Amino acid sequence: MATDLRPGIRAGLGLGGLALVVVGVLLAFRGASDLTALGSLLVGAVVAVTAASGRLPQEVGLQRVTFGAEDRSAQAYREALYDAVRQALPEIDPPSRDKDWHPRRPTYWVDELQLRVVIRWAPDRSVHLDVSTVESDLSGTRAAVAVLLITNVDEIDDLKAAARSTGERAAVVRWRSTEDNTTLRRTVRGLGAPDGQSS
């Protein structure tokens, strides 16, 4: 299943794709990094073909995040996940950046729920996150505060145990695309408000 693109978006994508192809060719002639030139050519070609077809693949329409080592992949995951948390809690203020927020180790704060949302991304979802590091990330949480650890990795049993050690109001969610929003919403609601009542 795919999503049809509006004419204006198709035109913009087409121009952007052609521009990337041109940039890739120029980089190749200027002796820039082969990887950079090739990446520009490939991305430009994919964008141009998408514009020509007029249809956006379902994976993109669902904000399915590709797993790669580059910072752009982590940023895409973080931004898509932030939107998912907002959709899970539509009736309260959006999460804000916590005081220890960092692009590589983002942590958000949901004031009305007294909830810390900790995001731990792995470039390869089969990677095992360092549990001791995660425990350190969660250990500074005050007793009255709930913690939600969200990650893209396959194995989360150890992470669940680490989260439970911080208190009763703690949970771990595996999130890889908007298809996981239902699980995310149910988990956040299950953590409840500070007085123990669900919001």
CSV table of C-alpha atoms in Angstrom, one decimal:
chain,number,residue,atom,x,y,z
A,1,MET,CA,0.0,0.0,0.0
A,2,ALA,CA,1.3,3.5,-0.9
A,3,THR,CA,0.4,7.1,-0.3
A,4,ASP,CA,-0.3,9.4,-3.3
A,5,LEU,CA,1.7,12.6,-3.5
A,6,ARG,CA,0.2,16.0,-4.3
A,7,PRO,CA,1.4,17.6,-7.5
A,8,GLY,CA,3.3,20.4,-5.6
A,9,ILE,CA,5.1,17.8,-3.4
A,10,ARG,CA,6.0,15.7,-6.5
A,11,ALA,CA,7.5,18.8,-8.2
A,12,GLY,CA,9.5,19.7,-5.1
A,13,LEU,CA,10.8,16.1,-4.7
A,14,GLY,CA,11.7,16.0,-8.3
A,15,LEU,CA,13.7,19.2,-8.2
A,16,GLY,CA,15.3,18.1,-5.0
A,17,GLY,CA,16.2,14.7,-6.4
A,18,LEU,CA,17.8,16.2,-9.5
A,19,ALA,CA,19.7,18.7,-7.4
A,20,LEU,CA,21.1,15.9,-5.3
A,21,VAL,CA,22.2,14.0,-8.4
A,22,VAL,CA,23.9,17.1,-9.8
A,23,VAL,CA,25.6,17.7,-6.4
A,24,GLY,CA,26.8,14.1,-6.4
A,25,VAL,CA,28.2,14.4,-9.9
A,26,LEU,CA,30.0,17.7,-9.0
A,27,LEU,CA,31.4,16.1,-5.8
A,28,ALA,CA,32.7,13.2,-7.8
A,29,PHE,CA,34.5,15.5,-10.3
A,30,ARG,CA,36.0,17.6,-7.5
A,31,GLY,CA,37.5,14.5,-5.9
A,32,ALA,CA,35.4,14.6,-2.8
A,33,SER,CA,34.8,11.5,-0.7
A,34,ASP,CA,33.5,8.7,-3.0
A,35,LEU,CA,31.0,7.7,-0.3
A,36,THR,CA,29.6,11.3,-0.1
A,37,ALA,CA,29.3,11.5,-3.9
A,38,LEU,CA,27.7,8.1,-4.2
A,39,GLY,CA,25.3,8.8,-1.3
A,40,SER,CA,24.2,12.0,-2.9
A,41,LEU,CA,23.6,10.3,-6.3
A,42,LEU,CA,21.7,7.4,-4.7
A,43,VAL,CA,19.5,9.6,-2.5
A,44,GLY,CA,18.8,11.9,-5.4
A,45,ALA,CA,17.9,9.1,-7.7
A,46,VAL,CA,15.5,7.5,-5.2
A,47,VAL,CA,13.9,10.9,-4.5
A,48,ALA,CA,13.5,11.6,-8.2
A,49,VAL,CA,12.0,8.2,-8.9
A,50,THR,CA,9.6,8.7,-6.0
A,51,ALA,CA,8.5,12.0,-7.5
A,52,ALA,CA,8.1,10.5,-10.9
A,53,SER,CA,6.0,7.6,-9.6
A,54,GLY,CA,3.9,10.0,-7.5
A,55,ARG,CA,3.5,7.5,-4.7
A,56,LEU,CA,5.2,7.3,-1.3
A,57,PRO,CA,5.9,3.8,0.0
A,58,GLN,CA,3.9,2.8,3.1
A,59,GLU,CA,7.1,2.4,5.2
A,60,VAL,CA,7.8,6.1,4.7
A,61,GLY,CA,4.2,7.1,5.2
A,62,LEU,CA,4.3,5.3,8.5
A,63,GLN,CA,7.5,7.0,9.5
A,64,ARG,CA,9.2,3.6,9.6
A,65,VAL,CA,12.8,4.4,10.6
A,66,THR,CA,15.7,2.9,8.8
A,67,PHE,CA,18.5,1.6,10.9
A,68,GLY,CA,21.9,3.1,10.2
A,69,ALA,CA,25.0,4.3,12.0
A,70,GLU,CA,24.6,7.9,10.9
A,71,ASP,CA,23.3,10.6,13.2
A,72,ARG,CA,20.5,11.3,10.7
A,73,SER,CA,19.0,7.9,11.5
A,74,ALA,CA,19.1,8.6,15.2
A,75,GLN,CA,17.6,12.1,14.7
A,76,ALA,CA,14.8,10.6,12.5
A,77,TYR,CA,14.0,8.0,15.2
A,78,ARG,CA,14.0,10.7,17.9
A,79,GLU,CA,11.7,13.1,16.0
A,80,ALA,CA,9.3,10.3,14.9
A,81,LEU,CA,9.2,9.0,18.5
A,82,TYR,CA,8.6,12.5,20.0
A,83,ASP,CA,5.6,12.8,17.6
A,84,ALA,CA,4.4,9.4,18.7
A,85,VAL,CA,4.5,10.4,22.4
A,86,ARG,CA,2.6,13.5,21.6
A,87,GLN,CA,-0.1,11.5,19.8
A,88,ALA,CA,-0.3,9.1,22.8
A,89,LEU,CA,-1.0,12.0,25.1
A,90,PRO,CA,-3.0,14.4,23.0
A,91,GLU,CA,-4.9,16.1,25.8
A,92,ILE,CA,-1.9,17.3,27.8
A,93,ASP,CA,1.0,19.6,27.1
A,94,PRO,CA,3.7,18.2,24.8
A,95,PRO,CA,6.8,16.7,26.5
A,96,SER,CA,9.6,19.1,27.1
A,97,ARG,CA,13.4,18.5,27.0
A,98,ASP,CA,14.6,17.3,30.4
A,99,LYS,CA,17.6,19.2,32.0
A,100,ASP,CA,20.0,16.4,30.9
A,101,TRP,CA,18.7,16.3,27.3
A,102,HIS,CA,21.4,15.5,24.6
A,103,PRO,CA,20.8,14.6,20.9
A,104,ARG,CA,22.5,11.2,21.5
A,105,ARG,CA,20.8,10.5,24.8
A,106,PRO,CA,17.5,12.4,24.7
A,107,THR,CA,15.3,12.6,27.8
A,108,TYR,CA,12.0,14.3,27.9
A,109,TRP,CA,9.7,15.4,30.7
A,110,VAL,CA,5.9,15.1,30.8
A,111,ASP,CA,4.9,17.5,33.7
A,112,GLU,CA,1.3,16.5,34.2
A,113,LEU,CA,2.2,12.8,34.6
A,114,GLN,CA,5.5,13.4,36.4
A,115,LEU,CA,7.0,11.2,33.8
A,116,ARG,CA,10.5,11.0,32.4
A,117,VAL,CA,10.7,9.6,28.8
A,118,VAL,CA,14.2,8.2,28.2
A,119,ILE,CA,15.1,7.3,24.6
A,120,ARG,CA,17.9,4.9,23.9
A,121,TRP,CA,18.7,4.3,20.3
A,122,ALA,CA,20.9,1.6,18.8
A,123,PRO,CA,22.1,1.9,15.2
A,124,ASP,CA,21.5,-1.8,14.8
A,125,ARG,CA,18.3,-3.1,16.4
A,126,SER,CA,19.9,-6.5,17.2
A,127,VAL,CA,22.5,-4.7,19.4
A,128,HIS,CA,22.3,-5.3,23.2
A,129,LEU,CA,22.3,-2.0,25.0
A,130,ASP,CA,24.7,-1.7,27.9
A,131,VAL,CA,22.4,-2.3,30.9
A,132,SER,CA,24.7,-0.7,33.3
A,133,THR,CA,24.6,2.5,31.3
A,134,VAL,CA,20.8,2.4,31.1
A,135,GLU,CA,20.7,1.8,34.9
A,136,SER,CA,22.8,4.9,35.3
A,137,ASP,CA,20.5,6.9,33.1
A,138,LEU,CA,17.5,5.9,35.1
A,139,SER,CA,19.0,5.9,38.6
A,140,GLY,CA,18.8,9.7,39.0
A,141,THR,CA,15.0,9.6,38.8
A,142,ARG,CA,13.2,10.7,42.0
A,143,ALA,CA,10.9,8.1,43.7
A,144,ALA,CA,7.7,9.9,42.8
A,145,VAL,CA,8.6,10.2,39.1
A,146,ALA,CA,7.6,7.6,36.6
A,147,VAL,CA,10.1,6.4,34.0
A,148,LEU,CA,9.4,5.2,30.4
A,149,LEU,CA,12.4,3.8,28.6
A,150,ILE,CA,11.8,3.6,24.8
A,151,THR,CA,14.2,1.8,22.5
A,152,ASN,CA,14.5,0.1,19.1
A,153,VAL,CA,16.4,-3.0,20.2
A,154,ASP,CA,15.1,-6.5,20.0
A,155,GLU,CA,16.0,-7.7,23.5
A,156,ILE,CA,14.4,-5.6,26.3
A,157,ASP,CA,14.1,-8.1,29.1
A,158,ASP,CA,17.2,-6.9,30.9
A,159,LEU,CA,16.1,-3.3,30.3
A,160,LYS,CA,12.8,-4.1,31.9
A,161,ALA,CA,14.5,-5.4,34.9
A,162,ALA,CA,16.7,-2.3,35.1
A,163,ALA,CA,13.6,-0.1,34.8
A,164,ARG,CA,11.7,-2.0,37.5
A,165,SER,CA,14.6,-1.4,39.9
A,166,THR,CA,13.9,2.3,39.8
A,167,GLY,CA,10.3,1.8,41.2
A,168,GLU,CA,6.8,0.7,40.5
A,169,ARG,CA,6.1,3.4,38.0
A,170,ALA,CA,8.6,2.3,35.3
A,171,ALA,CA,8.2,0.6,31.9
A,172,VAL,CA,10.1,-0.2,28.7
A,173,VAL,CA,8.6,-0.1,25.2
A,174,ARG,CA,10.1,-1.3,22.0
A,175,TRP,CA,9.2,1.3,19.3
A,176,ARG,CA,10.2,1.1,15.7
A,177,SER,CA,7.4,2.8,13.8
A,178,THR,CA,4.0,4.4,14.2
A,179,GLU,CA,2.6,0.8,14.1
A,180,ASP,CA,3.9,0.6,17.7
A,181,ASN,CA,1.9,3.7,18.8
A,182,THR,CA,-0.9,1.6,20.4
A,183,THR,CA,1.6,-0.2,22.7
A,184,LEU,CA,3.2,3.1,23.5
A,185,ARG,CA,-0.1,4.7,24.4
A,186,ARG,CA,-1.2,1.8,26.5
A,187,THR,CA,2.0,1.7,28.4
A,188,VAL,CA,2.0,5.4,29.1
A,189,ARG,CA,-1.5,5.3,30.4
A,190,GLY,CA,-0.7,2.3,32.5
A,191,LEU,CA,2.0,4.2,34.3
A,192,GLY,CA,-0.7,6.6,35.5
A,193,ALA,CA,-0.5,9.9,37.2
A,194,PRO,CA,1.5,10.7,40.4
A,195,ASP,CA,-1.5,9.9,42.6
A,196,GLY,CA,-1.8,6.5,41.0
A,197,GLN,CA,-4.8,7.4,38.9
A,198,SER,CA,-4.6,7.1,35.1
A,199,SER,CA,-4.9,10.4,33.3
